[in-house]
PDB file of C-alpha atoms and ligand atoms in Angstrom:
ATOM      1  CA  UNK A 109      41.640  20.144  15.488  1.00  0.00           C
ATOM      2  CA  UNK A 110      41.257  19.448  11.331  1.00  0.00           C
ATOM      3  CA  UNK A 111      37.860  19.510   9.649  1.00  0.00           C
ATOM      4  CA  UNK A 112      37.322  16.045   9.575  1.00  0.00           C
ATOM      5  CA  UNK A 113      35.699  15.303   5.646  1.00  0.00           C
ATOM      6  CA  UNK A 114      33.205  13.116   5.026  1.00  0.00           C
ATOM      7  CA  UNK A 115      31.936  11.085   1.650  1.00  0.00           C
ATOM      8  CA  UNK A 116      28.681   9.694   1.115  1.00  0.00           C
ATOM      9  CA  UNK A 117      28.705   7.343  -2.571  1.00  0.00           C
ATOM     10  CA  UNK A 118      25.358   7.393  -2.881  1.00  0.00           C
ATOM     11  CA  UNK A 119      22.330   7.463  -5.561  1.00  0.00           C
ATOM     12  CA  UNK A 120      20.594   9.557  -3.204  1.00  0.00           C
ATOM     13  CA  UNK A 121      22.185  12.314  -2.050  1.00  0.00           C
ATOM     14  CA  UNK A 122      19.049  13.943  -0.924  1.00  0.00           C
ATOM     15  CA  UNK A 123      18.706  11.739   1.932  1.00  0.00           C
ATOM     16  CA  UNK A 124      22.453  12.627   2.745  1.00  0.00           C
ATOM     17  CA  UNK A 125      21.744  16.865   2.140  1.00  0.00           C
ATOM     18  CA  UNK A 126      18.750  16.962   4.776  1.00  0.00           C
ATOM     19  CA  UNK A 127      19.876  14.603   7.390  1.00  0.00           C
ATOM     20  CA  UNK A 128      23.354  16.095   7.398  1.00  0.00           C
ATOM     21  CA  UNK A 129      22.285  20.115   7.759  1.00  0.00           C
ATOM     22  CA  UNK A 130      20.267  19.235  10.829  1.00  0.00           C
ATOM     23  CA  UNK A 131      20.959  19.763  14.462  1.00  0.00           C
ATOM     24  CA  UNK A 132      24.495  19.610  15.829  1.00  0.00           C
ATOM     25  CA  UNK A 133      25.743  18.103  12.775  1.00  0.00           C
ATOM     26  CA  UNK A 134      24.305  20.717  10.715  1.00  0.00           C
ATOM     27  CA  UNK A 135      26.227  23.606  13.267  1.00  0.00           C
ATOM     28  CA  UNK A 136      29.450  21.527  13.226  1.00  0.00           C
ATOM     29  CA  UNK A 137      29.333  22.028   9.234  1.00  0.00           C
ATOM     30  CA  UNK A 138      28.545  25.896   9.609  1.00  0.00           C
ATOM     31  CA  UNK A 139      31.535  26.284  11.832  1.00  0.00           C
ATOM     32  CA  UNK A 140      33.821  23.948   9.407  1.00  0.00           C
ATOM     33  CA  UNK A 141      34.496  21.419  12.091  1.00  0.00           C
ATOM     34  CA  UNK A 142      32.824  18.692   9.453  1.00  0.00           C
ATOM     35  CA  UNK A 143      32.652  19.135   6.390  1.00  0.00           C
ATOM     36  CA  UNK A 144      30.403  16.668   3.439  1.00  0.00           C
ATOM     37  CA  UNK A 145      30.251  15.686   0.344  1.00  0.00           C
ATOM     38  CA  UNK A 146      27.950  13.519  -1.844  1.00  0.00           C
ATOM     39  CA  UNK A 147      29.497  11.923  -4.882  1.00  0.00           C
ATOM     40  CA  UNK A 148      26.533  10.157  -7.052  1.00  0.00           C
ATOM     41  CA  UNK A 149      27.650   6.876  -8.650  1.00  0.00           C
ATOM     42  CA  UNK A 150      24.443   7.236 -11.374  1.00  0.00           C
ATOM     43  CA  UNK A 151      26.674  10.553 -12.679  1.00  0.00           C
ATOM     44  CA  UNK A 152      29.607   8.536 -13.182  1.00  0.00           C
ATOM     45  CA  UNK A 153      27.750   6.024 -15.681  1.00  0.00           C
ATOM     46  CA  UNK A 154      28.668   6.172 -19.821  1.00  0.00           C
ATOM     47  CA  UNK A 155      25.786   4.328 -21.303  1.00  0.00           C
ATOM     48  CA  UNK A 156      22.716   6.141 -21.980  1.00  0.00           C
ATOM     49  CA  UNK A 157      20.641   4.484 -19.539  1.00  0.00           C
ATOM     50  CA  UNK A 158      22.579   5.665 -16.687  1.00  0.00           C
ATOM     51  CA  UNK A 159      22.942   1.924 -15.088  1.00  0.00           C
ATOM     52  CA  UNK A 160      24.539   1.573 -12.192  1.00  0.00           C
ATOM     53  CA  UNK A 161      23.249  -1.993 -11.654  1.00  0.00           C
ATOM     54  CA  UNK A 162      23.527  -5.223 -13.483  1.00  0.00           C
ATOM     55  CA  UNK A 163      22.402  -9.122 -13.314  1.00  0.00           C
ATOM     56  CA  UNK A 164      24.516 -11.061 -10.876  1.00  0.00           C
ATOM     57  CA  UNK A 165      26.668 -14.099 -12.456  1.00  0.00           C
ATOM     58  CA  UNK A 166      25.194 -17.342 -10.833  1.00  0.00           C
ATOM     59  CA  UNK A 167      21.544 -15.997 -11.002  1.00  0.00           C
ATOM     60  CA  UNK A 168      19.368 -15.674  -8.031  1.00  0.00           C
ATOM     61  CA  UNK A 169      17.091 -12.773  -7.173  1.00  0.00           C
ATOM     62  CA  UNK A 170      17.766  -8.796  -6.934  1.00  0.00           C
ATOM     63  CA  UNK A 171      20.579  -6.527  -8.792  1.00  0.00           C
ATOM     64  CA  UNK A 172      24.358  -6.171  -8.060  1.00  0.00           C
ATOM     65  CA  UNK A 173      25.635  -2.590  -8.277  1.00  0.00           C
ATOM     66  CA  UNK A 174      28.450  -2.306 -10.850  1.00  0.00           C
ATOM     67  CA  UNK A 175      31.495  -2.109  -9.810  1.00  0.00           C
ATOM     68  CA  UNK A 176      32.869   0.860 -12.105  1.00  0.00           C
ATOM     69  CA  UNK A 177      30.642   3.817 -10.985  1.00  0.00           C
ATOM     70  CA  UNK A 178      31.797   3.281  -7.610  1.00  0.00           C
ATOM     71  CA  UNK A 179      35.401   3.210  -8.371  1.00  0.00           C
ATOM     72  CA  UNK A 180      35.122   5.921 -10.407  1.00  0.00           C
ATOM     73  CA  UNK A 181      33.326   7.529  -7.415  1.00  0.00           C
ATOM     74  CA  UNK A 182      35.852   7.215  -5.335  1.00  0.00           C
ATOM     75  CA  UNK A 183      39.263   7.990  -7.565  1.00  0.00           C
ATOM     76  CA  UNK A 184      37.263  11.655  -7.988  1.00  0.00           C
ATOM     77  CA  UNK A 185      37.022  11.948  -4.571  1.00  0.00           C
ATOM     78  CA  UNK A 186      41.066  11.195  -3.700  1.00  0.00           C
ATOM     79  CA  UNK A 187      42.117  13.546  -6.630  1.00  0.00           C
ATOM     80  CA  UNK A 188      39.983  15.995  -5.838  1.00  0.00           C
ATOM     81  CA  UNK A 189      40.457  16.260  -2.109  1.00  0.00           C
ATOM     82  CA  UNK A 190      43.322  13.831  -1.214  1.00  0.00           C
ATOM     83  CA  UNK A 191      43.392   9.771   0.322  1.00  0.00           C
ATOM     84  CA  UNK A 192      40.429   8.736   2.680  1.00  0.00           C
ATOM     85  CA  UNK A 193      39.548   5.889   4.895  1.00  0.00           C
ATOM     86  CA  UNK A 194      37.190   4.022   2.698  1.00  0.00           C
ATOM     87  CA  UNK A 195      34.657   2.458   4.682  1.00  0.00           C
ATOM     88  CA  UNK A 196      32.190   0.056   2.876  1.00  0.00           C
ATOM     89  CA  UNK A 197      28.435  -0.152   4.498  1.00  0.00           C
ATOM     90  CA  UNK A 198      27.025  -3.784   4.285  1.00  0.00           C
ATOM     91  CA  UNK A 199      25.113  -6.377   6.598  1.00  0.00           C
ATOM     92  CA  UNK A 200      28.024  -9.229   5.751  1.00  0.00           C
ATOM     93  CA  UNK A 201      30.606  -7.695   8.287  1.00  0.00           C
ATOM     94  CA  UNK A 202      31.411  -7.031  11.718  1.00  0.00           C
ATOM     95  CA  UNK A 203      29.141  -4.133  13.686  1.00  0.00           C
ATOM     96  CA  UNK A 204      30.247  -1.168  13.765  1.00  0.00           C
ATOM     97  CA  UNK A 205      30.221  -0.079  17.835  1.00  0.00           C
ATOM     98  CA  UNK A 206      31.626   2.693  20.186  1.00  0.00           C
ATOM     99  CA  UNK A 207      35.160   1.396  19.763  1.00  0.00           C
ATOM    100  CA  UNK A 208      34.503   1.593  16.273  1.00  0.00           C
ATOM    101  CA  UNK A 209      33.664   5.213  15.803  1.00  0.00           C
ATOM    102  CA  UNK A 210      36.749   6.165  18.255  1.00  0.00           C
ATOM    103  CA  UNK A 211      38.799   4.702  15.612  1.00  0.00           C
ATOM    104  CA  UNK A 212      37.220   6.334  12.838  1.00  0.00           C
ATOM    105  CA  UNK A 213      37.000   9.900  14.554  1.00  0.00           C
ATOM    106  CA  UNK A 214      41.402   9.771  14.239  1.00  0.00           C
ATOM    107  CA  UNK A 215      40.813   9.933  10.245  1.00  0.00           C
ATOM    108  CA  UNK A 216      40.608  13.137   8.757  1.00  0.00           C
ATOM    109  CA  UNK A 217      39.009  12.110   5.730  1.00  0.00           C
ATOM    110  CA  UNK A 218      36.308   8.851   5.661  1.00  0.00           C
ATOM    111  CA  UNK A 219      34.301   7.866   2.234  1.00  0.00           C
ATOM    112  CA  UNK A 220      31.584   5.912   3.241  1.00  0.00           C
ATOM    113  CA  UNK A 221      29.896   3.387   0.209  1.00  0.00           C
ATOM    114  CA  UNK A 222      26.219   3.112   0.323  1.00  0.00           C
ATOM    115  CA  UNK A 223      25.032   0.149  -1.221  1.00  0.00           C
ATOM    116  CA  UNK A 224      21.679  -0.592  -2.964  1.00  0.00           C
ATOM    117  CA  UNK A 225      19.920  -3.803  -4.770  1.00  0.00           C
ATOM    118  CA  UNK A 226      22.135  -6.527  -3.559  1.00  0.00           C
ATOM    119  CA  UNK A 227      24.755  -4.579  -2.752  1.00  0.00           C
ATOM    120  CA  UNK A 228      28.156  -3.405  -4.549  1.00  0.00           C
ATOM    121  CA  UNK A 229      30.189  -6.094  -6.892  1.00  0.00           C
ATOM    122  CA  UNK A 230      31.978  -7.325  -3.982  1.00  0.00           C
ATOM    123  CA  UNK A 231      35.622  -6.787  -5.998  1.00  0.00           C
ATOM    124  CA  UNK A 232      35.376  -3.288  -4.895  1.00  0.00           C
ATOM    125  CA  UNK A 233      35.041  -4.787  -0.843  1.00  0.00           C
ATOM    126  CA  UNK A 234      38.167  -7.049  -1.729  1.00  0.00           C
ATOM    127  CA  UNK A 235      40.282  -4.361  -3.366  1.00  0.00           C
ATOM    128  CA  UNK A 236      39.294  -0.727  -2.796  1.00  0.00           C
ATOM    129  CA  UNK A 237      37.812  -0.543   0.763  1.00  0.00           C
ATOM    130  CA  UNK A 238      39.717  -0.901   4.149  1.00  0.00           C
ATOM    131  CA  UNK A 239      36.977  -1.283   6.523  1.00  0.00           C
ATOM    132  CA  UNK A 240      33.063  -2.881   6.009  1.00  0.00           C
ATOM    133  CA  UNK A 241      30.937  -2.616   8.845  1.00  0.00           C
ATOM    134  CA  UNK A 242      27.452  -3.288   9.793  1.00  0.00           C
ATOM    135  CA  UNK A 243      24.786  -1.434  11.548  1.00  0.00           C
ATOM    136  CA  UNK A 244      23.432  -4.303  13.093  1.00  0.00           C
ATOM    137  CA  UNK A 245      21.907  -7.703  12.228  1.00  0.00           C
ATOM    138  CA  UNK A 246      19.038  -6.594   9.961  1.00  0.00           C
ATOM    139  CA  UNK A 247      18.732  -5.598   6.131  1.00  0.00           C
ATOM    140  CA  UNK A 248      17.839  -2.243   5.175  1.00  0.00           C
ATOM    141  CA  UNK A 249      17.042  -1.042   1.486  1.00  0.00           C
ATOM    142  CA  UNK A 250      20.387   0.648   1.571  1.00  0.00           C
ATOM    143  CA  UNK A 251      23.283   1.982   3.096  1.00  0.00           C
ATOM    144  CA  UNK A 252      22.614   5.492   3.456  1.00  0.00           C
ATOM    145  CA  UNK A 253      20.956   5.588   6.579  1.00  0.00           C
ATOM    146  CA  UNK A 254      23.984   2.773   8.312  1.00  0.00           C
ATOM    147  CA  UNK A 255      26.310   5.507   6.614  1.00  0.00           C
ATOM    148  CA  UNK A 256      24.402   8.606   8.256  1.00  0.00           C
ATOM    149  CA  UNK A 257      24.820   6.621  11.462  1.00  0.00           C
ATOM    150  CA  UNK A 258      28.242   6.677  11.174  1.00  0.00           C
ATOM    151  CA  UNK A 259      28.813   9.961  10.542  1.00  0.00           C
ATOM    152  CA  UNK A 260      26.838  11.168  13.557  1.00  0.00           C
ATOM    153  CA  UNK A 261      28.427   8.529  15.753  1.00  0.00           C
ATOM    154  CA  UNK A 262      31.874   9.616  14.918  1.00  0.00           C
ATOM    155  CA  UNK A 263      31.766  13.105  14.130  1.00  0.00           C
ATOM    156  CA  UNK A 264      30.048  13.864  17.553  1.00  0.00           C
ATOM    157  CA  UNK A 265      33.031  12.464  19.092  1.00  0.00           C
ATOM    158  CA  UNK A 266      35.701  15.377  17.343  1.00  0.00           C
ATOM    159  CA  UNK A 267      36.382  17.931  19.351  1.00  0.00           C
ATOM    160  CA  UNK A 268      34.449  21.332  19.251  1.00  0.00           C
ATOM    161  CA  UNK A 269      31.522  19.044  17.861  1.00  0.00           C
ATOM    162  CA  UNK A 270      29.550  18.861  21.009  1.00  0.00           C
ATOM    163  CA  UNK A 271      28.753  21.752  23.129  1.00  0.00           C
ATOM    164  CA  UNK A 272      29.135  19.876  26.357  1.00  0.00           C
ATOM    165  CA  UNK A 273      32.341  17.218  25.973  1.00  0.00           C
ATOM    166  CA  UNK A 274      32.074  16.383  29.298  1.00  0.00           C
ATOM    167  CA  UNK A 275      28.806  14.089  28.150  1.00  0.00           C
ATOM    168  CA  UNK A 276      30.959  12.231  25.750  1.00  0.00           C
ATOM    169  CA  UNK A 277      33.117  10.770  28.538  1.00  0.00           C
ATOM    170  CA  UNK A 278      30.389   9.521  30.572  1.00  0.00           C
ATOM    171  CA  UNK A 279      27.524   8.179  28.527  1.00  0.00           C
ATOM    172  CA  UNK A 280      26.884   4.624  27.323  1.00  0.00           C
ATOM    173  CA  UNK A 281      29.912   2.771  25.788  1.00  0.00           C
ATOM    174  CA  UNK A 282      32.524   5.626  26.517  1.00  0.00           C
ATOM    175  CA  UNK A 283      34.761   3.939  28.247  1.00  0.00           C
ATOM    176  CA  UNK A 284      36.204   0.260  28.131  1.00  0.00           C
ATOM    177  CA  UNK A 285      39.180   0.707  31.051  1.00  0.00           C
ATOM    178  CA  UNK A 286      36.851   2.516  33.021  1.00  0.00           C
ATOM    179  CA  UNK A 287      34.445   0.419  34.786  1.00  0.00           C
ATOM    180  CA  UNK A 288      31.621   2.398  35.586  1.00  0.00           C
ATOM    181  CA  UNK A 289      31.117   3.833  31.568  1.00  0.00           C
ATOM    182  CA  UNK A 290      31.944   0.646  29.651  1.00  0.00           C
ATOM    183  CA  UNK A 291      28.510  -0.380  29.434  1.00  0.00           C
ATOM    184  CA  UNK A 292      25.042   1.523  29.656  1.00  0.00           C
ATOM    185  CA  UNK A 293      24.575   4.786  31.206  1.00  0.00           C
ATOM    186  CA  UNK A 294      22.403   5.739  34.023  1.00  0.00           C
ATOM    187  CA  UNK A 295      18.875   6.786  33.646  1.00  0.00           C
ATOM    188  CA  UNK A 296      18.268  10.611  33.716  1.00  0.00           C
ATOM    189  CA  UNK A 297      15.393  12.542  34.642  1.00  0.00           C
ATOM    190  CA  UNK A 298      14.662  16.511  34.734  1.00  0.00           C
ATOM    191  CA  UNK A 299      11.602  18.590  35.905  1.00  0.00           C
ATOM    192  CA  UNK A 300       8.912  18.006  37.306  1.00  0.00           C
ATOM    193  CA  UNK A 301       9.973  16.214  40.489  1.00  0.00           C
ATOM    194  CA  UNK A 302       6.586  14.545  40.304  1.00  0.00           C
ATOM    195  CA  UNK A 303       5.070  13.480  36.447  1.00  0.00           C
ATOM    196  CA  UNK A 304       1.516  11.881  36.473  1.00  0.00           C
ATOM    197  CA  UNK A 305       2.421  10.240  40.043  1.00  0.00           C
ATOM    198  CA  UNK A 306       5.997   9.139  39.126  1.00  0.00           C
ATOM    199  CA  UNK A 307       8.437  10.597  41.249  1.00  0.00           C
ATOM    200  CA  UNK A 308      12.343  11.301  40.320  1.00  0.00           C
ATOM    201  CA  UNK A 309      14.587   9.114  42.656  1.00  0.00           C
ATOM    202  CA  UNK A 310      14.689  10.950  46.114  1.00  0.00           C
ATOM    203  CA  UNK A 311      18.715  10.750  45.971  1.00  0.00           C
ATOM    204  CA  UNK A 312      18.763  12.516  42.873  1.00  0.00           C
ATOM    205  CA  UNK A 313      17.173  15.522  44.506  1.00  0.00           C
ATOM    206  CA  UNK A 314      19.399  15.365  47.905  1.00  0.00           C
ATOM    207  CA  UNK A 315      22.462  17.440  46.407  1.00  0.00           C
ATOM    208  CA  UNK A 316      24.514  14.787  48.043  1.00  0.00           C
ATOM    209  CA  UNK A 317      27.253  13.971  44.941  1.00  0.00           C
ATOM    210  CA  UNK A 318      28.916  11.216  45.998  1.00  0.00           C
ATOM    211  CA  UNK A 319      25.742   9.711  46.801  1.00  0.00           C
ATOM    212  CA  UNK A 320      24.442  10.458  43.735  1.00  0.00           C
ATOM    213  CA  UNK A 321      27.402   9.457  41.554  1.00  0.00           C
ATOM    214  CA  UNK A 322      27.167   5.843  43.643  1.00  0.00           C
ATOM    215  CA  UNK A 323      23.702   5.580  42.918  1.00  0.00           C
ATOM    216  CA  UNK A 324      24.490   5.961  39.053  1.00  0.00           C
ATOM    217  CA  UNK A 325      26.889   3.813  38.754  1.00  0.00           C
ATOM    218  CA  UNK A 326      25.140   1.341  40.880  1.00  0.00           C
ATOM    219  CA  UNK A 327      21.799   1.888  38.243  1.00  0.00           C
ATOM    220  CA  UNK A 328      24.137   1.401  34.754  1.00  0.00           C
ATOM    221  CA  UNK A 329      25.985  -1.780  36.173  1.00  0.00           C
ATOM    222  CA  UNK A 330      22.029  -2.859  36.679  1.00  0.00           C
ATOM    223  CA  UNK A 331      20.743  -1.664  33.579  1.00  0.00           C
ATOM    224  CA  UNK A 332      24.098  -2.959  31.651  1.00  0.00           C
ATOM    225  CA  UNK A 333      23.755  -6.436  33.763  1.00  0.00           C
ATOM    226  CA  UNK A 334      20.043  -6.783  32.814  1.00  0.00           C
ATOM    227  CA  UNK A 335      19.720  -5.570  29.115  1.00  0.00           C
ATOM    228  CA  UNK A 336      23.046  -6.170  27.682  1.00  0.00           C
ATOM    229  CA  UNK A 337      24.971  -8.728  29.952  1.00  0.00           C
ATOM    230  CA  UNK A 338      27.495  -9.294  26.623  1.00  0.00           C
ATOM    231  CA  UNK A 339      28.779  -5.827  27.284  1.00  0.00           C
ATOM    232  CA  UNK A 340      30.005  -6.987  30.974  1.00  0.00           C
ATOM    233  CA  UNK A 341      30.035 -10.598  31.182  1.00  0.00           C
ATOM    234  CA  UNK A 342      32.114 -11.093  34.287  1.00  0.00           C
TER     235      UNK A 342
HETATM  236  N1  SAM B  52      22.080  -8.764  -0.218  1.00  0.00           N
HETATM  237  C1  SAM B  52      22.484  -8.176   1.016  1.00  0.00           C
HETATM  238  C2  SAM B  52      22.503  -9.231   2.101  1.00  0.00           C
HETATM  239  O1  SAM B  52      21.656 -10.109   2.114  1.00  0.00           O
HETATM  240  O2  SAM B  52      23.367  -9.130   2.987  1.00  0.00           O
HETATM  241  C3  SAM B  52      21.554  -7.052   1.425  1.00  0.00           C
HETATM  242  C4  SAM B  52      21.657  -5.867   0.555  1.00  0.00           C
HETATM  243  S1  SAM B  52      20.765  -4.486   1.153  1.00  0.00           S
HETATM  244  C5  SAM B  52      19.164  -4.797   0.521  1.00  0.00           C
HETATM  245  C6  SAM B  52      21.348  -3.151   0.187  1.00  0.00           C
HETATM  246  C7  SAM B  52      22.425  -2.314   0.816  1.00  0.00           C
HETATM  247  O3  SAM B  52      21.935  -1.750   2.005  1.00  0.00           O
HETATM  248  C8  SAM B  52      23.704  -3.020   1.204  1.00  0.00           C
HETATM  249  O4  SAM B  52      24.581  -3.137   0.126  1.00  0.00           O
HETATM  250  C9  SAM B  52      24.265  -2.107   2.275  1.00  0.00           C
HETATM  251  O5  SAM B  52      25.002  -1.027   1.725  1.00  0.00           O
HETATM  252  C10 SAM B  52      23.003  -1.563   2.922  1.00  0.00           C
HETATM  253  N2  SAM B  52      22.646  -2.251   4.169  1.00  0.00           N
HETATM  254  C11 SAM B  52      21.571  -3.018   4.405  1.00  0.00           C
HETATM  255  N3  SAM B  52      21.550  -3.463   5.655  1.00  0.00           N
HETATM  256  C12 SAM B  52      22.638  -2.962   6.266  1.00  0.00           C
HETATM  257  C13 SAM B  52      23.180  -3.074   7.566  1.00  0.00           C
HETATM  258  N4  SAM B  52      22.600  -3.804   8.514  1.00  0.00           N
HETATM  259  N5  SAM B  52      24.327  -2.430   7.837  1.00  0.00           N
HETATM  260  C14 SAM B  52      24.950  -1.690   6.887  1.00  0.00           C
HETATM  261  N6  SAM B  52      24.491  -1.547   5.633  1.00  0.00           N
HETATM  262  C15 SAM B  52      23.347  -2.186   5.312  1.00  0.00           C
END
C-alpha cells in the first residue's frame, strides 16, 4: 500500500516531532509506511510581530486565529506535495469514532488544522476544510493533541502499520456488521495465573477455544451492555 502523508498546521510542532517518532508510529515512519509533516502557521505571518491571532468582531473573551496563516499553510502544503483531505480539529462538530478513522485511513494524504485561542476564523471551516471533527465533548487548549489522536487512530489501521493485523479486526469498535466486535472488546489478562489473590478466569486457562471464544464474546456484549449501552442499544 501508499505512504499515507500526514499534516499537522500547528504553532507547535514540537509537540507533533516527539509524539510522532515514538513507538509504532515512530517505526511506521522509519519504514515509510507514514510519513509527517509540520507546517507552522506563525512562519507564514508578514507583520513583524509574527501574529497569528486577532480580536474577534462582536467582542467577548479570548483570540480568534487569523484566517490567512492557515490558508497560506495549507496552499504550501498542496503545491508542495499534491491535494489532501483537510480535516479541521474543533469541539463544535461531530466526534470523530472508529467509523471515522476507517474512512480517513482510504486517503493518502490528510492535513489536519490545530486550532488555538478560540479557535480558527471559522471562514476557513466554511470554505477550505472538508471534514471537522471532535475528540469528544470537552475543551482542550488546542488541537494538537485531538490531531495526534487522529493520526494514531487511523494510521494504525494501514496496512503494514501494525505488527499483528489480526488485533485490528477484533478489538473494540472494529466491526459494525459483525456482532460480536461492534462494541467493546473482551477483557485480557497474561501471566501470572494468580496476581495478589486474583485469579485469571479458569476458562481462559482450559485450552478449550470455542469455549473460550464464547466466553469473550459473552464478556464484551456485558461490558458493551453495561458501560456503553449507546453502542448496542437493541
Ligand atoms: N472556543 C472553542 C469552543 O468553545 O468550542 C474552544 C477553543 S479551544 C480552547 C482551542 C482549540 O483547541 C480549538 O480550536 C480546537 O482546534 C482544539 N480543541 C479543543 N477541544 C477540542 C476537542 N474536544 N476536539 C477537537 N479539538 C479541540
Amino acid at each position: 500500500m501508499s505512504t499515507q502523508v500526514f499534516e499537522f498546521v500547528t504553532i507547535f510542532p514540537e509537540l507533533v516531532r516527539q509524539f510522532v517518532a515514538s513507538g509504532l508510529m515512530g517505526k511506521a515512519i522509519e519504514q515509510g509506511r507514514v510519513e509527517v509533516h509540520s507546517t507552522v502557521t506563525r512562519e507564514l505571518t508578514t507583520d513583524k510581530h509574527r501574529s497569528v491571532d486577532d480580536a474577534p468582531f462582536g467582542g467577548g473573551a479570548g483570540m480568534v486565529m487569523l484566517a490567512e496563516p492557515v490558508a497560506q499553510a495549507i496552499e504550501s502544503i498542496e503545491e508542495h506535495r499534491g491535494k489532501s483531505l483537510r480535516v479541521l480539529l474543533t469541539p463544535s462538530a461531530a466526534r470523530f469514532d472508529q467509523r471515522a478513522a476507517r474512512e480517513l485511513a482510504t486517503h493518502d494524504h490528510i492535513t489536519l488544522l490545530c486550532g488555538r485561542y478560540e479557535g480558527i476564523d471559522d471562514r476557513i471551516r466554511e470554505h477550505m476544510v472538508d471534514r471537522a471533527y471532535s475528540l469528544g465533548d470537552f475543551v482542550l487548549n488546542g488541537g494538537e493533541v485531538a490531531a495526534l489522536a487522529i493520526f494514531e487512530a487511523v494510521a494504525r489501521l494501514r496496512e503494514g502499520v501494525l505488527g499483528n493485523p489480526e488485533s485490528i479486526e477484533t478489538e473494540s469498535f472494529a466491526s459494525e456488521e459483525e456482532l460480536t466486535h461492534a462494541g467493546l472488546e473482551h477483557p485480557h489478562y497474561t501471566r501470572p495465573a494468580q496476581w495478589r489473590g486474583h485469579e485469571v478466569p479458569e476458562v481462559l486457562r482450559s485450552g478449550d477455544h470455542v469455549k473460550i471464544s464464547q466466553w469473550r464474546e459473552r464478556v464484551a456484549l456485558q461490558r458493551t451492555h453495561t458501560l456503553r449501552p449507546d453502542l448496542r442499544p437493541e
